[in-house]
Amino acid sequence: MNWDWEKLQKQQQGRPGGKPPSFDDFQDQLEKFKQFKLPGWKLILPVLILLWAASGFYIVEPDEVGVVQQFGEFNRITTAGPNYHIPYPVESVLTPKVTQIRRIEFGFRSSGRARVQNFQQGVSREVPEEALMLTGDENIVSVQFIVQYMIKDAKDYLFNVYDPSGTIVHAGEAAMREVIGNGKIDDALTTGKQEIQVQTRDLMQKILDSYQTGISIVAVQMQNVHPPEQVVDAFKDVASAREDKSRFINEAEAYQRDILPKARGEASRVINGAQAYKEAKVRKAEGDASHFLAVLKEYEKAKDITRERLYLEAMEGILQNPEVEKLIMSDNALKQSVPYLPLGQLPRSGATATPKATK
Amino acid sequence: MKKSTVTLIVLVILGTIVLTQSAFTVDQTEKAIVIQLGRPVGERALGPGLHFKLPLVQNVVYFDARILDFDAKPEEITTTDKKYMNVDSYSKWRIVDPLTFYTKVRTIQGAQARLDDIVRSQLRVALGRYTLIEVVSHKRQEIMDAVSSRSRELLEPYGIEVIDVRIKRTDLPAENARAIFGRMKAERERQAKQYRSEGREASAKIIATADKERAIILADAAKQAEIIRGEGDAQATKVYADALGRSPEFYAFTRSLEAYRKGFGKNARFILTPKSPFLKYMQ
């Protein structure tokens, strides 16, 4: 009958919390064993003891540690590989994954799933009551961020804190709000992100260490930081105003770059024109001078005759023109005639004095 | 079946009953006290491990030895500058003296009720001394330290250790938030205007400078051009003077002849007398 009790114990141990065998089953088993009789418990007992002892073997994966409790009390930490503990009910083992980096979302939920999860790309949904926070200059900013953490001390993690991941959520919210509350809105929106991330991580670590949670904060990463929806247009307008500013300046510089080379070109044209004028003028003078000097040289050789020739050629040239009126009068006739100046015809005939005649 | 076997079985069953009734384990996460007929046994709570008690007359009460949460409801608090804010805090606490804890508050719910009373009033007292912006920014740590240590003192008699009281969220009531949004908007609009007018200012400056430079370049060019032309005229004049100076009389003669040739075109009327040298041979 002894083996019956052993068997029962074994069954209960095999499936703790399971349905205990019904009375009928028990009765059946009893009947069976009664018929069986031999080889008897002398053989079965050692086998059962062996099986019980064998249940103490366990394997710790590379990303885990084994935490062994003896009668509930923490006893030892075992490392990766096959290990052994005294079987139930003396010792039990827990194998938390200590190298796994876990992730908690703040201010948003990706794909509407639980906030504690492994990384997953996808649509996210904002949770404004978590995301909105006050800044030190009394503005409101919406900050979405994630916290990555891992277990640095399995014993503390398992036994010290009632709800480790809830504690991280608390610490994360408190820390980020404290850091954002110490800064200005522009720091959060623009250049101060790195600094905020580092400060928040350090503060979270400090808080969690003070609770001895055994958790190490790997990183705090700000995801989407933006002004609250109610004022986002005004913020966007500032950005486009900044763009406008540089656009105005660029346009002015374009104008500048357009007109100045043109002006320099024009200047060069004017100066070159003047130089051309100068050179032409000088060369003309030199030409004229050479001409004059050449003629003069010959003139000086036969002054009178040349003079006469030149004079006659000139007069000939003038009087040759058929449109020039010619009138020959004797001195006396000229003296007797009343000089009559046809004033009405003056503009037409021009000044018709007789400078030549007096010569 | 032999009689001795039956005796053995009975002994084993009895032994098991006694053992399960008297031996008990306390988990690493727990503390326990043993109660004998309603009265706690022993001075100190039991830590983790295997323990024994008397069957039937003694029973075990377990307590969570871990750090526990108390997440308070957000509460509207008035700051010293008469502003309202919703403060959401949490407390971390631990049962340090299970015997006292058992006699005074008994359960975790009971403890949380005490925590709620004490932390809430401490927060009110502490936050009432500061302005809103101090609470939000640089005085936050100081406030939390004050609330934590005062709550710790007040809860010690209950066997509770308050580890930390921390302000989680500080939000503004909706109407204050609206006012802030309005101000933020106005600030940004001002900034946007400033950027645009700065842009226009810079642009106008650049254009004006460019126009000025262009005018200077052109004027410079005109000036230089005049100088060059003057030089040309001067040189030409000198060349003429040098050459013509050799015989001013001949120059005057030839130049006059040329001028006559050009000057007397059509419509000129010549009255020539026989005395004119041109008609010298007609007499």
XYZ file of C-alpha atoms in Angstrom:
642
model
C 0.000 0.000 0.000
C 2.975 2.246 0.521
C 3.525 2.855 -3.189
C -0.053 4.215 -3.448
C 0.802 7.167 -1.347
C 4.032 7.735 -3.210
C 2.213 7.608 -6.465
C -0.296 10.133 -5.302
C 2.426 12.495 -4.111
C 4.158 12.129 -7.413
C 1.034 12.982 -9.313
C 0.372 16.068 -7.231
C 3.948 17.156 -7.608
C 3.864 16.581 -11.347
C 1.013 18.985 -11.818
C 0.689 21.463 -8.984
C -2.629 23.248 -9.084
C -4.017 20.552 -11.322
C -7.167 18.669 -10.641
C -6.551 16.040 -7.981
C -7.359 12.521 -9.170
C -10.959 11.631 -8.530
C -11.915 8.905 -6.183
C -12.859 6.608 -9.049
C -9.437 6.946 -10.622
C -7.854 6.242 -7.322
C -9.991 3.186 -6.919
C -9.057 1.941 -10.383
C -5.360 2.440 -9.726
C -5.692 0.629 -6.464
C -7.339 -2.268 -8.170
C -4.665 -2.395 -10.812
C -1.849 -2.352 -8.309
C -3.523 -4.946 -6.168
C -3.587 -7.249 -9.141
C -0.030 -6.350 -10.036
C 1.477 -7.235 -6.616
C 5.062 -7.796 -7.867
C 7.734 -6.623 -8.460
C 6.451 -4.602 -5.507
C 7.455 -1.291 -3.997
C 10.974 -2.453 -3.281
C 11.701 -1.903 -6.950
C 9.426 1.064 -7.620
C 10.537 3.211 -4.701
C 14.171 3.645 -5.851
C 12.914 4.494 -9.352
C 10.597 7.127 -7.955
C 13.367 8.555 -5.804
C 15.621 8.648 -8.847
C 12.991 10.457 -10.869
C 12.448 12.945 -8.057
C 16.178 13.582 -7.818
C 16.439 14.009 -11.574
C 13.818 16.757 -11.526
C 16.434 18.997 -9.945
C 18.355 19.425 -13.153
C 17.775 22.639 -14.993
C 19.457 24.579 -17.755
C 20.232 28.298 -17.609
C 20.260 29.861 -21.064
C 23.031 32.301 -21.988
C 20.734 35.297 -21.585
C 19.495 34.179 -18.187
C 20.681 33.659 -14.675
C 19.323 31.071 -12.294
C 18.090 32.300 -8.942
C 17.750 29.462 -6.480
C 15.503 29.712 -3.432
C 15.769 27.253 -0.585
C 12.521 26.963 1.306
C 11.610 30.289 -0.235
C 14.761 32.011 0.926
C 17.218 33.316 -1.599
C 20.143 30.966 -1.710
C 22.396 31.419 -4.715
C 22.767 32.676 -8.263
C 23.771 30.213 -10.934
C 25.169 31.045 -14.331
C 24.539 29.751 -17.825
C 24.754 26.028 -18.445
C 23.311 22.899 -16.797
C 22.738 23.206 -13.077
C 21.246 21.261 -10.238
C 19.057 22.152 -7.319
C 17.575 19.963 -4.641
C 14.114 19.159 -5.966
C 10.786 20.326 -4.688
C 9.865 21.120 -2.026
C 13.300 22.132 -0.804
C 14.610 24.315 -3.573
C 13.151 26.071 -6.558
C 14.663 28.107 -9.334
C 13.695 31.184 -11.307
C 15.456 32.128 -14.529
C 14.924 35.772 -15.414
C 16.343 37.014 -18.707
C 18.951 39.515 -17.657
C 20.491 40.521 -20.959
C 17.217 41.301 -22.668
C 16.602 44.987 -23.154
C 13.023 45.875 -22.452
C 11.223 48.979 -23.504
C 8.491 51.129 -21.990
C 6.583 53.785 -23.891
C 5.590 57.094 -22.365
C 3.100 59.457 -23.924
C 2.195 57.114 -26.753
C 1.359 53.500 -27.520
C 2.523 51.859 -30.663
C -0.166 49.781 -32.341
C -2.411 50.173 -29.317
C -0.697 47.358 -27.497
C 0.700 47.078 -24.030
C 3.254 49.701 -23.054
C 5.860 47.197 -21.930
C 6.994 45.381 -25.008
C 9.790 44.672 -27.385
C 10.511 47.133 -30.109
C 8.071 47.223 -32.928
C 7.707 49.671 -35.770
C 4.223 50.830 -36.513
C 1.481 53.331 -36.065
C 1.370 54.982 -32.729
C -1.339 56.646 -30.783
C -0.691 59.601 -28.549
C -1.713 59.592 -24.906
C -1.950 63.316 -24.171
C -2.415 63.046 -20.422
C 0.933 61.280 -20.233
C 2.673 63.366 -22.855
C 1.751 66.907 -21.847
C 4.045 68.487 -19.301
C 4.844 71.907 -17.907
C 8.162 73.522 -18.653
C 10.141 75.818 -16.390
C 9.048 78.881 -18.357
C 5.396 78.001 -17.796
C 4.734 76.561 -21.194
C 3.274 73.206 -22.046
C 4.993 70.701 -24.265
C 4.077 67.248 -25.430
C 6.899 64.766 -24.950
C 6.791 61.193 -26.144
C 9.679 59.055 -25.081
C 10.766 55.521 -24.459
C 12.828 54.006 -21.699
C 15.016 51.004 -22.312
C 16.043 48.966 -19.336
C 17.496 45.668 -18.312
C 17.909 43.688 -15.152
C 21.249 44.374 -13.548
C 20.658 42.522 -10.301
C 18.319 39.552 -10.594
C 17.957 39.131 -6.833
C 16.879 42.727 -6.242
C 14.674 42.633 -9.316
C 12.817 39.502 -8.220
C 12.489 40.095 -4.522
C 12.728 43.783 -3.639
C 9.940 45.542 -5.421
C 6.335 44.597 -5.753
C 5.856 45.832 -9.326
C 9.170 46.574 -11.063
C 7.783 47.687 -14.405
C 5.118 49.836 -12.753
C 7.873 51.353 -10.671
C 9.846 52.191 -13.807
C 6.750 53.856 -15.248
C 6.354 55.962 -12.104
C 10.008 56.888 -11.990
C 10.054 57.685 -15.688
C 7.101 60.031 -15.520
C 8.416 61.754 -12.428
C 11.952 62.082 -13.771
C 11.044 63.386 -17.219
C 8.645 65.934 -15.746
C 11.238 67.076 -13.286
C 13.850 67.552 -16.006
C 11.427 69.240 -18.404
C 10.193 71.403 -15.529
C 13.728 72.623 -14.963
C 14.239 73.650 -18.563
C 12.693 75.907 -21.130
C 10.303 74.859 -23.844
C 12.788 75.672 -26.584
C 15.373 73.338 -25.041
C 12.907 70.484 -25.269
C 11.838 71.366 -28.778
C 15.219 72.039 -30.288
C 18.775 71.646 -29.130
C 18.391 70.446 -25.557
C 17.093 66.952 -26.276
C 20.358 65.127 -25.730
C 20.876 66.852 -22.425
C 17.313 66.100 -21.308
C 17.692 62.429 -22.221
C 20.876 62.080 -20.238
C 19.520 63.926 -17.219
C 16.319 61.908 -17.214
C 18.222 58.657 -17.484
C 20.496 59.597 -14.593
C 17.593 60.749 -12.458
C 15.600 57.584 -13.169
C 18.591 55.474 -12.292
C 19.004 57.375 -9.052
C 15.343 56.912 -8.141
C 15.329 53.213 -9.037
C 18.572 52.611 -7.170
C 17.085 54.231 -4.085
C 14.325 51.575 -4.237
C 16.919 48.860 -4.948
C 14.970 47.600 -7.908
C 17.950 45.898 -9.539
C 17.093 47.645 -12.788
C 19.541 49.394 -15.022
C 18.225 52.132 -17.301
C 19.973 51.666 -20.615
C 18.614 54.725 -22.362
C 15.919 57.328 -22.377
C 15.026 58.358 -25.898
C 12.732 61.185 -26.786
C 10.585 60.214 -29.726
C 8.227 62.950 -30.736
C 8.452 66.265 -28.972
C 6.054 68.902 -30.140
C 4.007 71.812 -28.876
C 0.473 70.998 -27.765
C -2.059 70.660 -30.535
C -3.760 73.918 -29.572
C -0.698 76.008 -30.383
C 1.089 73.881 -32.924
C 0.074 76.157 -35.795
C 1.679 79.159 -34.143
C 4.865 77.143 -33.651
C 4.845 76.010 -37.244
C 4.367 79.607 -38.304
C 7.490 80.534 -36.376
C 9.382 77.921 -38.321
C 8.040 79.227 -41.609
C 8.773 82.796 -40.460
C 12.359 81.713 -39.925
C 12.297 80.318 -43.433
C 10.793 83.545 -44.719
C 13.540 85.488 -43.058
C 16.251 83.576 -44.803
C 14.268 83.689 -48.027
C 14.098 87.503 -47.867
C 17.813 87.633 -47.259
C 18.536 85.204 -50.052
C 16.425 87.174 -52.458
C 18.238 90.376 -51.535
C 21.561 88.647 -51.970
C 20.441 87.355 -55.327
C 19.592 90.931 -56.324
C 22.964 92.071 -55.067
C 24.716 89.349 -56.994
C 22.772 90.288 -60.072
C 23.281 94.044 -60.180
C 26.855 94.390 -58.981
C 28.490 92.376 -61.773
C 26.262 94.191 -64.223
C 27.418 97.506 -62.820
C 31.038 96.403 -63.015
C 30.476 95.402 -66.622
C 28.933 98.761 -67.362
C 31.823 100.505 -65.641
C 34.294 98.596 -67.719
C 32.376 99.507 -70.868
C 32.411 103.199 -69.965
C 36.112 103.198 -69.143
C 37.066 101.271 -72.231
C 34.963 103.673 -74.284
C 36.884 106.562 -72.797
C 40.169 104.843 -73.473
C 39.107 104.232 -77.047
C 38.191 107.880 -77.340
C 41.527 108.897 -75.927
C 43.535 106.648 -78.203
C 41.517 107.687 -81.220
C 41.882 111.352 -80.403
C 45.626 111.108 -79.889
C 46.141 109.075 -83.025
C 44.010 111.453 -85.031
C 46.086 114.369 -83.712
C 49.284 112.562 -84.551
C 48.013 111.793 -88.008
C 46.889 115.336 -88.554
C 50.165 116.614 -87.222
C 52.205 114.404 -89.530
C 50.042 115.470 -92.411
C 50.518 119.105 -91.555
C 54.226 118.762 -91.059
C 54.668 116.958 -94.335
C 52.746 119.599 -96.229
C 54.546 122.350 -94.316
C 57.896 120.942 -95.338
C 57.021 121.219 -98.994
C 55.364 124.588 -98.502
C 58.491 126.015 -97.010
C 60.398 125.028 -100.102
C 58.152 127.142 -102.360
C 56.018 129.332 -100.223
C 54.413 131.707 -102.711
C 53.534 129.326 -105.413
C 52.109 126.798 -102.991
C 50.099 129.446 -101.301
C 48.724 130.608 -104.595
C 47.916 127.079 -105.653
C 46.159 126.241 -102.476
C 44.134 129.405 -102.580
C 43.011 128.871 -106.120
C 42.137 125.253 -105.510
C 40.031 126.225 -102.574
C 38.219 129.005 -104.447
C 37.687 126.717 -107.351
C 36.207 124.131 -105.105
C 33.819 126.650 -103.563
C 32.721 128.338 -106.704
C 32.323 125.076 -108.568
C 29.167 124.414 -106.640
C 26.306 125.375 -109.009
C 24.086 126.377 -106.140
C 26.421 129.123 -105.075
C 25.364 132.450 -106.612
C 28.115 134.374 -108.183
C 27.968 138.057 -108.994
C 30.745 140.113 -110.367
C 30.608 143.895 -109.992
C 33.026 146.674 -110.467
C 34.071 148.623 -107.444
C 32.251 151.632 -108.695
C 29.055 149.772 -109.322
C 29.329 148.384 -105.838
C 29.833 151.807 -104.398
C 26.821 153.227 -106.276
C 24.463 150.467 -105.498
C 22.411 150.789 -102.395
C 23.256 147.881 -100.257
C 20.050 145.990 -99.974
C 19.656 143.300 -97.508
C 16.643 141.092 -98.249
C 15.735 140.436 -94.664
C 12.849 138.238 -95.640
C 15.183 135.919 -97.378
C 17.772 135.900 -94.678
C 16.984 132.552 -93.149
C 17.005 130.975 -96.568
C 20.151 132.526 -97.951
C 22.050 132.606 -94.684
C 24.800 135.021 -93.956
C 25.996 136.155 -97.328
C 28.583 138.609 -96.386
C 31.576 139.059 -98.551
C 34.542 138.283 -96.460
C 36.217 136.823 -99.461
C 35.629 139.888 -101.512
C 37.467 142.112 -99.150
C 40.529 140.052 -99.495
C -0.932 -7.186 3.965
C 1.260 -7.329 7.018
C 0.389 -5.470 10.159
C 3.711 -3.668 10.242
C 3.049 -2.288 6.740
C -0.276 -0.842 7.820
C 1.350 0.743 10.868
C 3.998 2.248 8.661
C 1.440 3.721 6.335
C -0.541 5.220 9.202
C 2.672 6.669 10.648
C 3.661 8.160 7.349
C 0.247 9.746 6.841
C 0.210 11.131 10.357
C 3.756 12.384 9.956
C 2.839 14.111 6.744
C -0.148 15.788 8.353
C 1.922 17.025 11.266
C 4.679 18.170 8.960
C 2.374 20.100 6.608
C 0.623 21.641 9.568
C 3.744 22.683 11.414
C 6.373 23.382 8.793
C 5.955 26.430 6.599
C 8.163 28.424 4.292
C 8.376 32.150 3.949
C 9.262 33.386 0.515
C 12.090 35.792 -0.125
C 9.469 38.426 -0.884
C 7.638 37.959 2.378
C 7.719 38.318 6.103
C 5.518 36.365 8.412
C 4.248 36.426 11.931
C 2.833 33.514 13.845
C -0.422 34.027 15.670
C -1.368 31.779 18.536
C -5.049 31.976 19.297
C -5.201 35.595 18.237
C -1.977 36.701 19.904
C 1.288 37.205 18.043
C 4.088 34.885 19.030
C 7.629 36.150 19.388
C 9.164 39.611 19.253
C 10.188 39.701 15.644
C 8.731 38.778 12.313
C 10.048 35.766 10.499
C 12.249 36.223 7.467
C 12.444 33.955 4.439
C 13.213 30.263 4.895
C 11.782 27.172 6.565
C 9.978 27.650 9.863
C 7.925 25.569 12.253
C 4.879 26.215 14.360
C 2.539 24.237 16.498
C -0.156 22.596 14.458
C -3.778 23.662 14.960
C -3.221 26.318 17.644
C -0.898 28.552 15.664
C -1.445 30.084 12.290
C 0.780 32.172 10.031
C 0.084 35.610 8.605
C 2.209 36.620 5.673
C 3.186 40.152 4.737
C 4.734 41.427 1.555
C 8.276 42.443 2.330
C 8.792 44.183 -0.985
C 8.539 47.858 -1.744
C 4.892 48.591 -2.386
C 3.170 51.293 -4.397
C 0.640 53.797 -3.457
C -0.511 55.733 -6.465
C -2.575 58.647 -5.194
C -5.383 60.159 -7.181
C -4.548 63.469 -8.838
C -5.541 66.312 -6.617
C -6.179 69.982 -7.160
C -3.888 72.072 -5.020
C -3.610 75.842 -4.608
C -0.154 77.313 -4.723
C 0.969 80.393 -2.820
C 0.489 82.554 -5.923
C -3.173 81.470 -5.951
C -2.838 79.202 -8.919
C -4.416 75.815 -9.176
C -2.640 72.713 -10.236
C -3.437 69.050 -10.388
C -0.767 67.135 -8.581
C -0.425 63.436 -9.166
C 1.928 61.720 -6.772
C 2.972 58.250 -5.859
C 4.521 56.813 -2.731
C 6.824 53.910 -2.267
C 6.571 52.215 1.053
C 7.398 49.029 2.871
C 6.155 47.096 5.859
C 9.085 47.176 8.253
C 7.415 46.040 11.411
C 4.792 43.398 10.624
C 3.715 43.051 14.241
C 2.836 46.711 14.582
C 1.473 46.735 11.081
C -0.796 43.802 11.899
C -2.141 45.330 15.029
C -2.576 48.883 13.699
C -3.658 48.641 10.079
C -3.751 44.915 9.399
C -3.962 44.997 5.595
C -2.353 46.729 2.660
C -5.636 48.477 1.890
C -5.690 49.782 5.444
C -2.163 51.054 5.053
C -2.990 52.757 1.784
C -5.857 54.573 3.448
C -3.429 55.952 6.048
C -0.938 56.824 3.370
C -3.631 58.618 1.445
C -4.587 60.714 4.483
C -1.064 61.606 5.451
C 0.633 62.078 2.111
C -2.251 64.109 0.763
C -2.247 66.542 3.669
C 1.539 66.777 3.661
C 1.526 67.564 -0.033
C -1.073 70.262 0.503
C 0.927 71.826 3.281
C 4.185 71.718 1.392
C 2.876 72.881 -1.982
C 0.920 75.742 -0.404
C 4.211 77.386 0.489
C 5.512 77.657 -3.040
C 4.520 79.317 -6.275
C 3.409 77.282 -9.208
C 6.591 77.743 -11.141
C 8.706 76.779 -8.134
C 6.737 73.572 -7.804
C 7.206 72.826 -11.488
C 10.886 73.575 -11.638
C 13.632 74.110 -9.129
C 11.840 73.542 -5.833
C 10.357 70.197 -6.801
C 13.088 68.085 -5.199
C 12.994 70.119 -2.023
C 9.223 69.741 -1.757
C 9.365 66.012 -2.367
C 12.112 65.582 0.224
C 10.096 67.522 2.789
C 6.919 65.543 2.124
C 8.813 62.242 2.169
C 10.540 62.836 5.469
C 7.460 64.226 7.198
C 5.321 61.312 5.957
C 8.014 58.913 7.051
C 7.818 60.277 10.602
C 4.046 60.179 10.669
C 3.748 56.648 9.319
C 6.502 55.088 11.395
C 4.105 54.234 14.265
C 2.155 52.039 11.863
C 5.124 49.813 11.106
C 5.383 51.440 7.716
C 8.479 52.955 6.209
C 7.802 55.588 3.596
C 10.713 55.352 1.201
C 9.797 58.060 -1.222
C 6.960 60.390 -2.065
C 7.350 61.711 -5.543
C 5.342 64.127 -7.633
C 4.591 62.338 -10.844
C 2.556 64.838 -12.787
C 1.847 68.481 -12.281
C -0.877 69.504 -14.658
C -2.923 72.620 -14.911
C -6.694 72.680 -14.764
C -8.261 73.096 -18.197
C -8.956 76.826 -17.919
C -5.406 77.633 -16.805
C -4.042 75.468 -19.568
C -6.136 77.459 -22.033
C -4.665 80.704 -20.720
C -1.174 79.279 -21.123
C -1.944 78.117 -24.648
C -3.132 81.646 -25.448
C 0.060 83.145 -24.105
C 2.229 80.597 -25.917
C 0.421 81.409 -29.123
C 0.900 85.156 -28.656
C 4.578 84.650 -27.897
C 5.110 82.590 -31.008
C 3.205 85.032 -33.167
C 5.407 87.809 -31.885
C 8.455 85.740 -32.631
C 7.235 84.953 -36.129
C 6.633 88.632 -36.777
C 10.064 89.434 -35.482
C 11.693 86.897 -37.778
C 9.866 88.225 -40.787
C 10.686 91.847 -40.077
C 14.282 90.959 -39.338
C 14.329 89.296 -42.706
C 12.883 92.355 -44.372
C 15.315 94.597 -42.556
C 18.301 92.550 -43.611
C 16.953 92.328 -47.123
C 16.454 96.100 -47.370
C 19.958 96.656 -46.047
C 21.484 94.328 -48.582
C 19.536 95.877 -51.434
C 20.416 99.409 -50.368
C 24.080 98.524 -50.031
C 24.031 96.866 -53.417
C 22.370 99.893 -55.013
C 24.899 102.168 -53.371
C 27.793 100.050 -54.579
C 26.386 100.032 -58.057
C 26.064 103.814 -58.054
C 29.616 104.159 -56.797
C 30.956 101.744 -59.372
C 29.200 103.580 -62.165
C 30.189 107.028 -60.896
C 33.777 105.859 -60.486
C 33.721 104.596 -64.016
C 32.294 107.886 -65.300
C 34.930 109.811 -63.402
C 37.723 107.656 -64.729
C 36.279 107.899 -68.206
C 36.324 111.700 -68.024
C 39.893 111.658 -66.788
C 40.923 109.387 -69.640
C 39.082 111.475 -72.174
C 40.699 114.591 -70.770
C 44.086 112.985 -71.058
C 43.328 112.086 -74.628
C 42.221 115.607 -75.420
C 45.261 117.047 -73.674
C 47.657 114.806 -75.538
C 45.958 115.520 -78.819
C 46.097 119.237 -78.102
C 49.780 118.974 -77.337
C 50.454 117.076 -80.506
C 48.543 119.649 -82.531
C 50.237 122.528 -80.776
C 53.687 121.014 -81.290
C 53.095 120.423 -84.968
C 51.128 123.535 -85.803
C 53.455 125.710 -83.747
C 56.104 125.144 -86.369
C 54.246 127.479 -88.642
C 51.180 129.148 -87.224
C 50.890 131.281 -90.328
C 50.689 128.327 -92.718
C 48.273 126.572 -90.388
C 46.016 129.608 -90.305
C 46.123 129.780 -94.085
C 45.370 126.113 -94.817
C 42.867 125.871 -92.053
C 41.052 128.939 -93.301
C 40.909 127.546 -96.774
C 39.465 124.334 -95.433
C 36.951 126.224 -93.392
C 35.877 128.227 -96.456
C 35.461 125.049 -98.391
C 33.225 123.615 -95.779
C 31.482 126.791 -94.819
C 30.318 128.088 -98.173
C 27.943 125.553 -99.568
C 24.696 126.129 -101.412
C 22.772 129.384 -101.192
C 25.926 131.371 -100.677
C 26.201 134.484 -102.791
C 29.490 135.880 -103.773
C 29.850 139.450 -104.981
C 33.240 139.618 -106.522
C 34.922 142.815 -107.638
C 37.725 142.872 -110.153
C 40.021 143.762 -107.296
C 39.573 140.314 -105.789
C 42.810 138.358 -106.124
C 40.737 135.531 -107.588
C 39.824 137.735 -110.555
C 43.226 139.241 -110.908
C 43.645 137.834 -114.358
C 40.259 138.849 -115.657
C 41.211 142.552 -115.879
